[in-house]
CSV table of C-alpha atoms and ligand atoms in Angstrom, one decimal:
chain,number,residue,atom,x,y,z
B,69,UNK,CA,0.0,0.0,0.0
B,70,UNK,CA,1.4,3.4,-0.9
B,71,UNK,CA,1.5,6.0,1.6
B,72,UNK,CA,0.6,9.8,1.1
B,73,UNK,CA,-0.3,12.8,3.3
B,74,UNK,CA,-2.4,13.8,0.7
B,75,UNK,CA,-4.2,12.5,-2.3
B,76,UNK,CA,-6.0,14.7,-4.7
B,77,UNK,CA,-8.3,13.7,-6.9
B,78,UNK,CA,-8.8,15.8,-10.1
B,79,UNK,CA,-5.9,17.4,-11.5
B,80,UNK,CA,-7.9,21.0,-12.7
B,81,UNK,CA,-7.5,24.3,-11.3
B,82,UNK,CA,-8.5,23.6,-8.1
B,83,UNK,CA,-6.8,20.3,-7.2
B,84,UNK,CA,-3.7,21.4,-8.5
B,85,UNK,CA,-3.5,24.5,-6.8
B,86,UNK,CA,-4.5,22.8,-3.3
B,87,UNK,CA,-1.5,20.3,-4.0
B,88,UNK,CA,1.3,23.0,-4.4
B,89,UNK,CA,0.5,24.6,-1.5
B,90,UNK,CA,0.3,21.5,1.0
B,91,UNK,CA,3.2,19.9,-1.2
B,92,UNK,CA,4.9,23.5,0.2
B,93,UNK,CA,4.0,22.7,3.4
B,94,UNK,CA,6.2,19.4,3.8
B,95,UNK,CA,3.0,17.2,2.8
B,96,UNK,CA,3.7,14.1,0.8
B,97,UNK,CA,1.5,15.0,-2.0
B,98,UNK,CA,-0.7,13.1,-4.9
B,99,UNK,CA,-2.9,14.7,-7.3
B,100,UNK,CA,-5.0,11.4,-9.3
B,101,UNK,CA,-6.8,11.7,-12.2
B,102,UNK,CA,-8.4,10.0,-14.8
B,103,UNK,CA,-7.3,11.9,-17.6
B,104,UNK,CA,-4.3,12.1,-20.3
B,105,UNK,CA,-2.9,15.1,-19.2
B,106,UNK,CA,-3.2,17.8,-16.6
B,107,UNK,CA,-5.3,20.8,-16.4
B,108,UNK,CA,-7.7,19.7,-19.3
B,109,UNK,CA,-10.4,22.6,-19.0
B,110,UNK,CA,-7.7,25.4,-18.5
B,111,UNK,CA,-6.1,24.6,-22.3
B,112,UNK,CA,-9.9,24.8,-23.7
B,113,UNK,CA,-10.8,27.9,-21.2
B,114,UNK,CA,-11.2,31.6,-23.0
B,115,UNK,CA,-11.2,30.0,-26.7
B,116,UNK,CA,-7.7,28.9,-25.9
B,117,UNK,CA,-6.6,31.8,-24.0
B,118,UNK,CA,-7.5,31.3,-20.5
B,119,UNK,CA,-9.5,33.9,-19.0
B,120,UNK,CA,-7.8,33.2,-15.7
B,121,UNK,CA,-8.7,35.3,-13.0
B,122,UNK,CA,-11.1,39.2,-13.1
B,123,UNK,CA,-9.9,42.3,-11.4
B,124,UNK,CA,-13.0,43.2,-9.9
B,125,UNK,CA,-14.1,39.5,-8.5
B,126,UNK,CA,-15.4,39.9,-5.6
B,127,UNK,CA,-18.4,37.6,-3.0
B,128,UNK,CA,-21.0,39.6,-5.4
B,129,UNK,CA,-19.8,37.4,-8.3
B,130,UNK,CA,-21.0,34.0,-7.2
B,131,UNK,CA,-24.1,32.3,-7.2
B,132,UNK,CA,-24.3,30.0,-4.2
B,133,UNK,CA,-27.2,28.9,-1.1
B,134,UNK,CA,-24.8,31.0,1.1
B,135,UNK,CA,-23.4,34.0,-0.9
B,136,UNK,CA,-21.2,34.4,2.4
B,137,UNK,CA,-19.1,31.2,2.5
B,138,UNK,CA,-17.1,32.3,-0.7
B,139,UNK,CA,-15.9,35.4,1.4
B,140,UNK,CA,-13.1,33.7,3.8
B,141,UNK,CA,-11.1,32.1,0.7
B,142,UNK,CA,-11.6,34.9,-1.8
B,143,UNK,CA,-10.2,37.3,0.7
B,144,UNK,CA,-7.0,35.1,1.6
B,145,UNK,CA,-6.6,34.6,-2.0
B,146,UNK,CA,-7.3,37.2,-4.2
B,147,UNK,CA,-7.1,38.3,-7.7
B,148,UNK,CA,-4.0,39.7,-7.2
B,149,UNK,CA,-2.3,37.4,-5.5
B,150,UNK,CA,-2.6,34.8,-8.7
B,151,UNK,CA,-1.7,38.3,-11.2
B,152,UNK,CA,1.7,38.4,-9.0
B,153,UNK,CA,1.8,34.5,-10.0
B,154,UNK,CA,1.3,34.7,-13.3
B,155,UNK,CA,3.4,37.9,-13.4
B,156,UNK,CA,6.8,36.5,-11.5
B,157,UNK,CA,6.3,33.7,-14.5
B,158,UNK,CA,6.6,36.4,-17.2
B,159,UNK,CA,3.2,35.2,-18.5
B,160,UNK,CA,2.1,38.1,-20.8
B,161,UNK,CA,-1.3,39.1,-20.9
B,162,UNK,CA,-3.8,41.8,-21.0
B,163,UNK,CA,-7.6,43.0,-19.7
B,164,UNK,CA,-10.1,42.1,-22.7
B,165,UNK,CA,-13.1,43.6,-21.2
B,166,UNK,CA,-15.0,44.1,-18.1
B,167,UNK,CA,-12.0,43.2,-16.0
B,168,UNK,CA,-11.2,40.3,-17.5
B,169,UNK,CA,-7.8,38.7,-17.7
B,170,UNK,CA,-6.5,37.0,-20.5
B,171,UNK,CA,-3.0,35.3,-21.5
B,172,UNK,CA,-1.8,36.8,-24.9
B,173,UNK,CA,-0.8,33.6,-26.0
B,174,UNK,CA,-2.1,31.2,-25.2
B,175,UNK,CA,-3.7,29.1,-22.0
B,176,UNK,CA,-0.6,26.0,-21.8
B,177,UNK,CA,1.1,29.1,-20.6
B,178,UNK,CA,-1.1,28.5,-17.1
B,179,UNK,CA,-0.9,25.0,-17.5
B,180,UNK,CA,2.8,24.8,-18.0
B,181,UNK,CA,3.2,27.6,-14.6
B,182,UNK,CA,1.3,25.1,-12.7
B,183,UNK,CA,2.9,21.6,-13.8
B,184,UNK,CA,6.5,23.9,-12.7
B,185,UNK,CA,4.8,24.9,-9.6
B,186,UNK,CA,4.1,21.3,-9.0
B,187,UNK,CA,7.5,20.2,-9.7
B,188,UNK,CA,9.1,22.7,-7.5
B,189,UNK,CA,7.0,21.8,-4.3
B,190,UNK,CA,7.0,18.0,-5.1
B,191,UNK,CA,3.8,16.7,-5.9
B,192,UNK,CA,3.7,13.8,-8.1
B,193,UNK,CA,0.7,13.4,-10.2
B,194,UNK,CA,-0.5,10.1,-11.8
B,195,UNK,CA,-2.8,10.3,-14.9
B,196,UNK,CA,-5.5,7.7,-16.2
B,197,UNK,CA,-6.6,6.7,-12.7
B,198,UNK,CA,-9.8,5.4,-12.4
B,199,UNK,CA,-10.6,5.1,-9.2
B,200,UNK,CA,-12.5,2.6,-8.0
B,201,UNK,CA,-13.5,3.2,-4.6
B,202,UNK,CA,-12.4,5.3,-1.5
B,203,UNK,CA,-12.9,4.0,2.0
B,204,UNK,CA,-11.8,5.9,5.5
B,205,UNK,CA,-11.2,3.5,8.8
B,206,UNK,CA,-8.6,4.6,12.1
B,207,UNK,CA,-8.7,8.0,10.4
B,208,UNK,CA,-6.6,6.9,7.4
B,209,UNK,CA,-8.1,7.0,3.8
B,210,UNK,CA,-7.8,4.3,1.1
B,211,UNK,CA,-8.0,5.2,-2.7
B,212,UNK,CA,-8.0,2.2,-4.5
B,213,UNK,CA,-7.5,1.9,-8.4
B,214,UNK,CA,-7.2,-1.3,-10.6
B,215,UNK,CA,-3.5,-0.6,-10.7
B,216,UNK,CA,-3.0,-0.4,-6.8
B,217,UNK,CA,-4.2,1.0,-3.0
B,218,UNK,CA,-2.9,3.9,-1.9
B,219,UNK,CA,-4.1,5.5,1.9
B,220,UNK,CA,-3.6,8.7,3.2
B,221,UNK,CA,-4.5,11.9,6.0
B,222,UNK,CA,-6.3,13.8,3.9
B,223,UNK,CA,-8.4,13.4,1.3
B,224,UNK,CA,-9.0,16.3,-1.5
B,225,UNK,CA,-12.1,16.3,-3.7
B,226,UNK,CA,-11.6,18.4,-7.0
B,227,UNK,CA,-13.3,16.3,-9.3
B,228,UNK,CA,-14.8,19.8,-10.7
B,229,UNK,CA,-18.3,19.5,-11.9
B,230,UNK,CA,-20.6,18.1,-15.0
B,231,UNK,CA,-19.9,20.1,-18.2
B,232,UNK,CA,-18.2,18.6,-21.0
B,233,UNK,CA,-18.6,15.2,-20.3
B,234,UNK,CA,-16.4,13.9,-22.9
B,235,UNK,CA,-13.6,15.6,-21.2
B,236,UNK,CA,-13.5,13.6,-18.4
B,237,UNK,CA,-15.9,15.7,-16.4
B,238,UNK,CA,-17.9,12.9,-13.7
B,239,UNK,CA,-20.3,13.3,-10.9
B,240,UNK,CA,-17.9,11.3,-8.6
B,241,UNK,CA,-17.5,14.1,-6.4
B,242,UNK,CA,-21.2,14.3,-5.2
B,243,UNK,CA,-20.8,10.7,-5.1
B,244,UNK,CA,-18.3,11.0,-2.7
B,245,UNK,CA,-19.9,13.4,-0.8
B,246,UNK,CA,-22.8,11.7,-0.2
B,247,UNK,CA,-20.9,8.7,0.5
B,248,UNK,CA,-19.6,10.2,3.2
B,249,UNK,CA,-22.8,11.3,4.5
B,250,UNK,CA,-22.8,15.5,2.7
B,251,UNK,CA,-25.6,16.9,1.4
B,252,UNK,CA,-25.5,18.1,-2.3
B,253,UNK,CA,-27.6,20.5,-3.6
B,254,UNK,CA,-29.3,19.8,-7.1
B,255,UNK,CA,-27.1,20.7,-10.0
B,256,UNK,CA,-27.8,22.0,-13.1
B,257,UNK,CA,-25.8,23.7,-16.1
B,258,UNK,CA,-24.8,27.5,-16.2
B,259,UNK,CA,-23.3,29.7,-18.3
B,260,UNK,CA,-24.9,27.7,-21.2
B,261,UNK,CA,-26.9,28.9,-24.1
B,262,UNK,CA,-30.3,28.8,-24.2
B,263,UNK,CA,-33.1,26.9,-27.1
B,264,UNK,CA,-36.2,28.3,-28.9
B,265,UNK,CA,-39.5,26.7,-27.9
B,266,UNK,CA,-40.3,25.3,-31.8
B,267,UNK,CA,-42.3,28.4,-32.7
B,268,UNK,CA,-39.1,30.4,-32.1
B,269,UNK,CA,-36.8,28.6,-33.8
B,270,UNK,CA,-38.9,28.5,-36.8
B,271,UNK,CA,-39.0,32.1,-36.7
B,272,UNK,CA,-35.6,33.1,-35.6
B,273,UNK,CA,-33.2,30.5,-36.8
B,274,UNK,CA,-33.0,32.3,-40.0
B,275,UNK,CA,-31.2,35.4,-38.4
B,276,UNK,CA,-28.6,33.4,-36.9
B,277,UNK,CA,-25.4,35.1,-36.6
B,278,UNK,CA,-27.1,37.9,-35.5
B,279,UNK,CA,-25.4,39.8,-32.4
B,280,UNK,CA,-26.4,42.7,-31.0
B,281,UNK,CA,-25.5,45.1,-27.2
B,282,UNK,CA,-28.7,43.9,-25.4
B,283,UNK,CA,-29.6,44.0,-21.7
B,284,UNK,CA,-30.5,40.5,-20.6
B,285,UNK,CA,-33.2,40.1,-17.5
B,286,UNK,CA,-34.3,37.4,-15.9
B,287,UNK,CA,-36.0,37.4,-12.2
B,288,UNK,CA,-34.6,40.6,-11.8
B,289,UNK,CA,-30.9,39.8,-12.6
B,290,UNK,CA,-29.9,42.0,-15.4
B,291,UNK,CA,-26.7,41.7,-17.5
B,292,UNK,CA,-25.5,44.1,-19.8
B,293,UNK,CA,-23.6,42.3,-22.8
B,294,UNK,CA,-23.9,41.2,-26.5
B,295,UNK,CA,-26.8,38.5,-27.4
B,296,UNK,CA,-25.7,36.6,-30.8
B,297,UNK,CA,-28.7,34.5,-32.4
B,298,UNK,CA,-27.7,30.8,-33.2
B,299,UNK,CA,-29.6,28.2,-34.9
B,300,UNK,CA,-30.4,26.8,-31.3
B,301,UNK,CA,-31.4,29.8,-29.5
B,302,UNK,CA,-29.5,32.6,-28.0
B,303,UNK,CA,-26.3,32.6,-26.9
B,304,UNK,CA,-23.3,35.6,-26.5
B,305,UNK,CA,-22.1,36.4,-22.9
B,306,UNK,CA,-25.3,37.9,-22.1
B,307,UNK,CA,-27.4,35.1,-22.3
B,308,UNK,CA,-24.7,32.7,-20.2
B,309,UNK,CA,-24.5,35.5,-17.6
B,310,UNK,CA,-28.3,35.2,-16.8
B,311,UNK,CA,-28.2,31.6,-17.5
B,312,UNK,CA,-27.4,30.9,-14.3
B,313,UNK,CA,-29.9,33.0,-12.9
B,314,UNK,CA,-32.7,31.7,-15.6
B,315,UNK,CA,-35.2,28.4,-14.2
B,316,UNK,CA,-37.1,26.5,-16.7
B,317,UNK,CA,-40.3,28.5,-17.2
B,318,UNK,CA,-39.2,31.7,-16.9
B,319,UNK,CA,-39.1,34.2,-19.3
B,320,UNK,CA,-36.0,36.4,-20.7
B,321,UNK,CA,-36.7,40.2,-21.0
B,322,UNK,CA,-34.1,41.8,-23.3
B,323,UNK,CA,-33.9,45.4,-23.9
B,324,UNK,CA,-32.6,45.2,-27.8
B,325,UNK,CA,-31.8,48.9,-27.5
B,326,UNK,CA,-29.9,49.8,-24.1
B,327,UNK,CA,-27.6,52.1,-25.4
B,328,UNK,CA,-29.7,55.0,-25.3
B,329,UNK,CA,-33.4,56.2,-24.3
B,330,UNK,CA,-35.0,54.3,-27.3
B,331,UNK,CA,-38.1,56.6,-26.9
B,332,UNK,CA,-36.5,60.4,-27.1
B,333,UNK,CA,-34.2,58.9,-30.0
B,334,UNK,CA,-37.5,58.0,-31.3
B,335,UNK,CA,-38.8,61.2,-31.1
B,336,UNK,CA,-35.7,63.4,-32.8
B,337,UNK,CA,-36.1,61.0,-35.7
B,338,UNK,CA,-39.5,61.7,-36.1
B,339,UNK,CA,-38.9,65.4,-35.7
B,340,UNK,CA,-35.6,65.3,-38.2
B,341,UNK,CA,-36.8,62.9,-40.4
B,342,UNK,CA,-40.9,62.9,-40.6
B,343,UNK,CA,-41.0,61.1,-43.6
B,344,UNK,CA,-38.4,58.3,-42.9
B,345,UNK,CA,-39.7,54.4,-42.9
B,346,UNK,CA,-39.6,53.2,-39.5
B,347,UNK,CA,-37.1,50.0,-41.1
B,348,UNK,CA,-35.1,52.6,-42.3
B,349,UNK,CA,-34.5,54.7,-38.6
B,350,UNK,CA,-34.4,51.1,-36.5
B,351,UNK,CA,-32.0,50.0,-38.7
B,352,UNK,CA,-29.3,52.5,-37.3
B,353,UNK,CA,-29.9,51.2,-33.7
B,354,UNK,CA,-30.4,47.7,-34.8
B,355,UNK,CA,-28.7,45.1,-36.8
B,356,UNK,CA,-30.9,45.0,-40.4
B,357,UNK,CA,-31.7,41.2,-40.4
B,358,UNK,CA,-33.0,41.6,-36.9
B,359,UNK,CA,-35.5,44.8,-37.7
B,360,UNK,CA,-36.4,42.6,-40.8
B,361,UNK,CA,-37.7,40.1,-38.7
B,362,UNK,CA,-39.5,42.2,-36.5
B,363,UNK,CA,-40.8,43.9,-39.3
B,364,UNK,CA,-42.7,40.3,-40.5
B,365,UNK,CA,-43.6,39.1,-36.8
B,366,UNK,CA,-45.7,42.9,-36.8
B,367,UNK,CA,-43.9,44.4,-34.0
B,368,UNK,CA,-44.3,47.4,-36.1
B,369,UNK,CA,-45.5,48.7,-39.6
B,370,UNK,CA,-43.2,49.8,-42.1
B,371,UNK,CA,-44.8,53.5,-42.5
B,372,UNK,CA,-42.9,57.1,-42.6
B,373,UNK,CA,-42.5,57.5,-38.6
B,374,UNK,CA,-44.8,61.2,-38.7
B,375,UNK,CA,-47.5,58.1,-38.8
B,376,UNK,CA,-46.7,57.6,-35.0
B,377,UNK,CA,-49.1,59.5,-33.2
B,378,UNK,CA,-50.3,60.0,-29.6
B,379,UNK,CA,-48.3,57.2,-27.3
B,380,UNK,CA,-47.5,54.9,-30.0
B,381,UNK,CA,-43.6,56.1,-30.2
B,382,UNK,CA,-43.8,54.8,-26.6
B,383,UNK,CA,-45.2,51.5,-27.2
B,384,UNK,CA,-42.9,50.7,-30.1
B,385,UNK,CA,-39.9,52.0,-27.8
B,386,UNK,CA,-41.7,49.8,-24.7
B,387,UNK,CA,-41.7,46.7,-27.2
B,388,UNK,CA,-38.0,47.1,-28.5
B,389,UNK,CA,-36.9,47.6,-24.7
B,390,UNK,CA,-39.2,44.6,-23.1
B,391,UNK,CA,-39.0,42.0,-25.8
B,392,UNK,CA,-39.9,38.9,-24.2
B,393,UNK,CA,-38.5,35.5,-24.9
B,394,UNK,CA,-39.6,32.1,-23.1
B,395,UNK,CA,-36.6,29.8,-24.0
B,396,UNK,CA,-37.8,26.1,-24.1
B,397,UNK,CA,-34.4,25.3,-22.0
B,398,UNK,CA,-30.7,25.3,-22.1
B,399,UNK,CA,-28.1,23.6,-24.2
B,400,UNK,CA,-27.4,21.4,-21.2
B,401,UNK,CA,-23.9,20.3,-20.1
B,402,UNK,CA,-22.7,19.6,-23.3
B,403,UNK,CA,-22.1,23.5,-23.6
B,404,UNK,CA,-22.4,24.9,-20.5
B,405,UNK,CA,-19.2,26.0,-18.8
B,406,UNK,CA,-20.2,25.4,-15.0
B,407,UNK,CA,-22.3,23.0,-13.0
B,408,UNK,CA,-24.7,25.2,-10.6
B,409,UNK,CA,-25.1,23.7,-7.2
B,410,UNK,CA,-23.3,20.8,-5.6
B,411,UNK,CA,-21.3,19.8,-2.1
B,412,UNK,CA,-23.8,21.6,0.4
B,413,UNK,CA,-21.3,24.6,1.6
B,414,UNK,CA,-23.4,24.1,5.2
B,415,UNK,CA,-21.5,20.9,5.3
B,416,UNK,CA,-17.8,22.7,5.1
B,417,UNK,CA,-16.3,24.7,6.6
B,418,UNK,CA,-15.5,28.2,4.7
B,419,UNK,CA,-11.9,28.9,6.2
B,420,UNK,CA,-10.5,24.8,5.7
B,421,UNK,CA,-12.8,23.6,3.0
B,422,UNK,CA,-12.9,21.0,5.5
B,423,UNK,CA,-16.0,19.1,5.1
B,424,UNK,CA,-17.7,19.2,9.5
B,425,UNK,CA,-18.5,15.7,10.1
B,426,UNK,CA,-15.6,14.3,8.3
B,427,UNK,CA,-12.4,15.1,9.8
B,428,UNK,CA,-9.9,15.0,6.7
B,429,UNK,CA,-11.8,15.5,3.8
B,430,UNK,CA,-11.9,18.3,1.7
B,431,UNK,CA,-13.8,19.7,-1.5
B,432,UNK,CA,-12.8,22.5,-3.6
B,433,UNK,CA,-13.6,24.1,-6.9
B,434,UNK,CA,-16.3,23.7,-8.7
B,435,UNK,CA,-18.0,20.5,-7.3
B,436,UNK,CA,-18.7,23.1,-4.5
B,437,UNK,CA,-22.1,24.9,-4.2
B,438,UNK,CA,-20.2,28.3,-5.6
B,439,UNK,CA,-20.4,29.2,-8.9
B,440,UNK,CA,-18.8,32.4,-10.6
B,441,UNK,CA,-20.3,34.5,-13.4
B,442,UNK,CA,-18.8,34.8,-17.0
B,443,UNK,CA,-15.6,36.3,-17.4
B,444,UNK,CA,-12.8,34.9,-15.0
B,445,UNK,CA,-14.7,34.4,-11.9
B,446,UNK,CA,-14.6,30.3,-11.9
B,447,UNK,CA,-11.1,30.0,-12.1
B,448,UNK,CA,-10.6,32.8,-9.3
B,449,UNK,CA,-12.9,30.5,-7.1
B,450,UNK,CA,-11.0,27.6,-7.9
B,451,UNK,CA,-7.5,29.3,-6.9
B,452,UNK,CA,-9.2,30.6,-4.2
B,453,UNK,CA,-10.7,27.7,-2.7
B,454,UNK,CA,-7.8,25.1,-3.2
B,455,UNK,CA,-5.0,27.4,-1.5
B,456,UNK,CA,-6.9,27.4,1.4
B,457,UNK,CA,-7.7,24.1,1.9
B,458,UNK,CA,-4.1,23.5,0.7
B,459,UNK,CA,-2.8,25.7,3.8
B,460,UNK,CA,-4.7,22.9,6.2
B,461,UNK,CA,-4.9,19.4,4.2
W,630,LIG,C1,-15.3,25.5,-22.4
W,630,LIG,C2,-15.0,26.1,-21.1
W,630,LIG,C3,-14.4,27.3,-21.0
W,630,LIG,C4,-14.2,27.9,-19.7
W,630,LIG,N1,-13.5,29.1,-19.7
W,630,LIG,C5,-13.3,29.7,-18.5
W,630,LIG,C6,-12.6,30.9,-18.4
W,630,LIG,O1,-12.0,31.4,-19.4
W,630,LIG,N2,-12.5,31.5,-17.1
W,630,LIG,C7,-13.0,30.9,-16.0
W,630,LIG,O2,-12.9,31.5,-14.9
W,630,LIG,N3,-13.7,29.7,-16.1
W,630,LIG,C8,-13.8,29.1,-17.3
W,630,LIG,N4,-14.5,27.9,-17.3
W,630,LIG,C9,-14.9,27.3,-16.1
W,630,LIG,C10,-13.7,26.6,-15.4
W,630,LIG,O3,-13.0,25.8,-16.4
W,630,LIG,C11,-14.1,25.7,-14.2
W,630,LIG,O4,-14.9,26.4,-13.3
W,630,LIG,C12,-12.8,25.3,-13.5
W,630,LIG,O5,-12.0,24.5,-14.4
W,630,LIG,C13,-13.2,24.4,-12.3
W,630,LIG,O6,-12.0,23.9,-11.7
W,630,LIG,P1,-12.0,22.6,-10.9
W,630,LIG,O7,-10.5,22.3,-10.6
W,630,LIG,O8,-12.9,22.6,-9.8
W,630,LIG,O9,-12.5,21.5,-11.9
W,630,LIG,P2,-11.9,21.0,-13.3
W,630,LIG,O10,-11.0,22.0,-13.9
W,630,LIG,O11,-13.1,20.5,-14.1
W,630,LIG,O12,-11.0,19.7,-13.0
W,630,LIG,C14,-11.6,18.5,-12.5
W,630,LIG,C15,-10.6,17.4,-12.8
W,630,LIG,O13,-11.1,16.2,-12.2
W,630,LIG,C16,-11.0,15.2,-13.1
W,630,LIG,N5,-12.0,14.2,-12.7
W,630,LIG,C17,-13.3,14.2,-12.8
W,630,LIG,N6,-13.8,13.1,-12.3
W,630,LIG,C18,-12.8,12.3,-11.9
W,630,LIG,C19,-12.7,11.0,-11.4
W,630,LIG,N7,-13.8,10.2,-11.1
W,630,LIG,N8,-11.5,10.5,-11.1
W,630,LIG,C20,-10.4,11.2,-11.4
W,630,LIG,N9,-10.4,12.4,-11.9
W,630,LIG,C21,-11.6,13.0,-12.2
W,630,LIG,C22,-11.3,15.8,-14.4
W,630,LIG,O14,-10.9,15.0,-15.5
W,630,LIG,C23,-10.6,17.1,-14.3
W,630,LIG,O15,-9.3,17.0,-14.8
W,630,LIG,C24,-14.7,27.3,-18.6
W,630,LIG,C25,-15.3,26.0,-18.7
W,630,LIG,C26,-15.5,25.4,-19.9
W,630,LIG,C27,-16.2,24.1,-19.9
């Protein structure tokens, strides 16, 4: 039987993190995992570039049953702390938008950081382990594999969560959890597009391609961001932001026009330009395929705008600003880029990522009830929360 201080099992963002920093503190350390090759989901992240961390992430930028258990490990490790990382490794990169951070190159530069940090604190890592089953007696955990047993102090869950199953995402973390007795909270998929209800999609799928500065609302969560149209439904970081916030059933308000007060632009055009087609004035707020389409669903009539008397410039600005979709769901795991819900953050404990009633296990990163919004927020969390449970395991 091999012997370990600490196994870690998943070798992503989280687990990876969490073993460098016990590896630093002395701990014979083991990150497992049943992939080819480490940090899978960071070489994919940011269309290749790794949006690794957001200057502004702060508790407001999580989704969780507790929005105050994120606090304690966001605070010890912050933004800055993995910028001075990724800094002190020369790693170029720059702010796209909105805070977040980007490599210039390319995301193997994170990977490659980490796999040196690894190597300098001593962890080993063993890829293609499928582990089999996990059993605790006498305070000692045993990992067992069809290769071999190995036991150890503390065990580390960073198995990450659902999306993109055929990268070696599992649901053996909750399993574990509720092995050892955890609640987990039900888990869907965030930060995923969303589908047209048929009579949509026969109606919209045409404009695909479309993308357009929208507001996105959903049970009074608003994200301001670009909306793209696909032959699906609607996508573009607007629609994953409220995603996360959207429950089957509910209906998407987007405001097609936020960039101005649609109703006094309304009114200058009519006063400038009385005998303008409304297609014609729309079109210079809104993409031409899109006012097209609105034009044949009767949203308005094609008439010089003078035609708009009494409160009707106000309804047609009301209906551009409120136009109401009801998705028919989302695209599911297969595209989302987080798992909402998970290991019950009751059950752990937010300084140690300790789980209460059993002394030695640990979960981090995303198989934890905490989920970040779009832009750099996940990865943030999953620094976050495996230093500090790397400071105790
Ligand atoms: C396409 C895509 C792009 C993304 N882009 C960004 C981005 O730019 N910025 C951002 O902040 N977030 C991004 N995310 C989200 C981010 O990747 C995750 O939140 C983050 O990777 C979670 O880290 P983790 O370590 O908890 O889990 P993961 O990174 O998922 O790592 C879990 C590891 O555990 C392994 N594993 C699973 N089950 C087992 C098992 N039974 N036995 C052994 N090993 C197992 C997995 O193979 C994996 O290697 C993106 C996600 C996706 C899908």
């Amino acid at each position: 039987m091999q012997q370990w201080d600490v196994i870690v099992i998943g070798a992503g963002a989280a687990g990876l993190f969490c073993a460098i920093e016990a590896a630093k503190r002395g701990r014979k350390t083991l990150v497992l995992d049943n992939g080819k090759r480490i940090g899978r989901k960071i070489l994919m992240s940011g269309g290749g570039r790794c949006n690794f961390t957001n200057i502004y992430a702060s508790p407001a930028n999580y989704l969780s049953q507790n929005p105050h258990f994120c606090k304690s490990a966001l605070s010890r490790y912050t933004q800055w702390d993995f910028i001075a990382l990724v800094q002190q490794y020369g790693i170029a990169y720059h702010e796209k938008t909105l805070g977040q951070l980007f490599c210039d190159d390319s995301a193997k530069d994170i990977v490659d950081m980490l796999q040196q940090e690894c190597d300098k604190a001593g962890v080993s890592i063993a890829l293609q382990q499928d582990i089999q089953n996990v059993s605790f007696a006498d305070g000692v955990y045993t990992v067992t594999t069809p290769q071999l047993s190995r036991s150890c102090q503390s065990l580390v869950v960073a198995c990450g969560g659902l999306s993109l199953p055929n990268l070696g995402a599992t649901a053996y973390g909750f399993q574990l959890a509720e092995q050892f007795g955890l609640n987990v909270l039900p888990v869907r998929a965030a930060l995923v597009p969303l589908t047209w209800q048929p009579a949509d999609k026969a109606v919209f799928e045409e404009i695909s391609g479309v993308s357009l500065p929208v507001t996105a609302q959903a049970n009074d969560v608003v994200f301001p961001e670009d909306m793209l149209f696909t032959h699906r439904g609607l996508s573009g970081p607007a629609i994953l932001q409220i995603s996360s916030y959207w429950q089957p059933g509910d209906e998407l308000i987007i405001n097609l026009a936020p960039q101005q007060d649609l109703n006094a632009f309304l009114l200058e055009q009519q006063q400038k330009h009385p005998e303008q087609e409304l297609k014609t004035i729309l079109s210079r707020l809104l993409p031409k395929r899109l006012v097209e389409k609105l034009l044949e669903l009767n949203l308005f009539q094609n008439q010089p705008i003078k035609a708009l008397q009494g409160k009707a410039i106000q309804r047609l600005a009301d209906s551009l600003t409120h136009y109401v979709f009801k998705p028919n769901g989302t695209e599911g795991y297969r595209t989302a880029e987080v798992t909402l819900g998970g290991v019950d953050t009751n059950e752990l404990s937010s300084k140690t990522m300790e789980a209460k009633k059993q002394p030695g296990l640990y979960f981090i990163g995303e198989v934890v009830d905490v989920t970040g919004w779009l832009g750099g927020y996940n990865f943030q969390w999953a620094w976050a929360s495996g230093w500090v449970a790397g400071q105790y395991c």
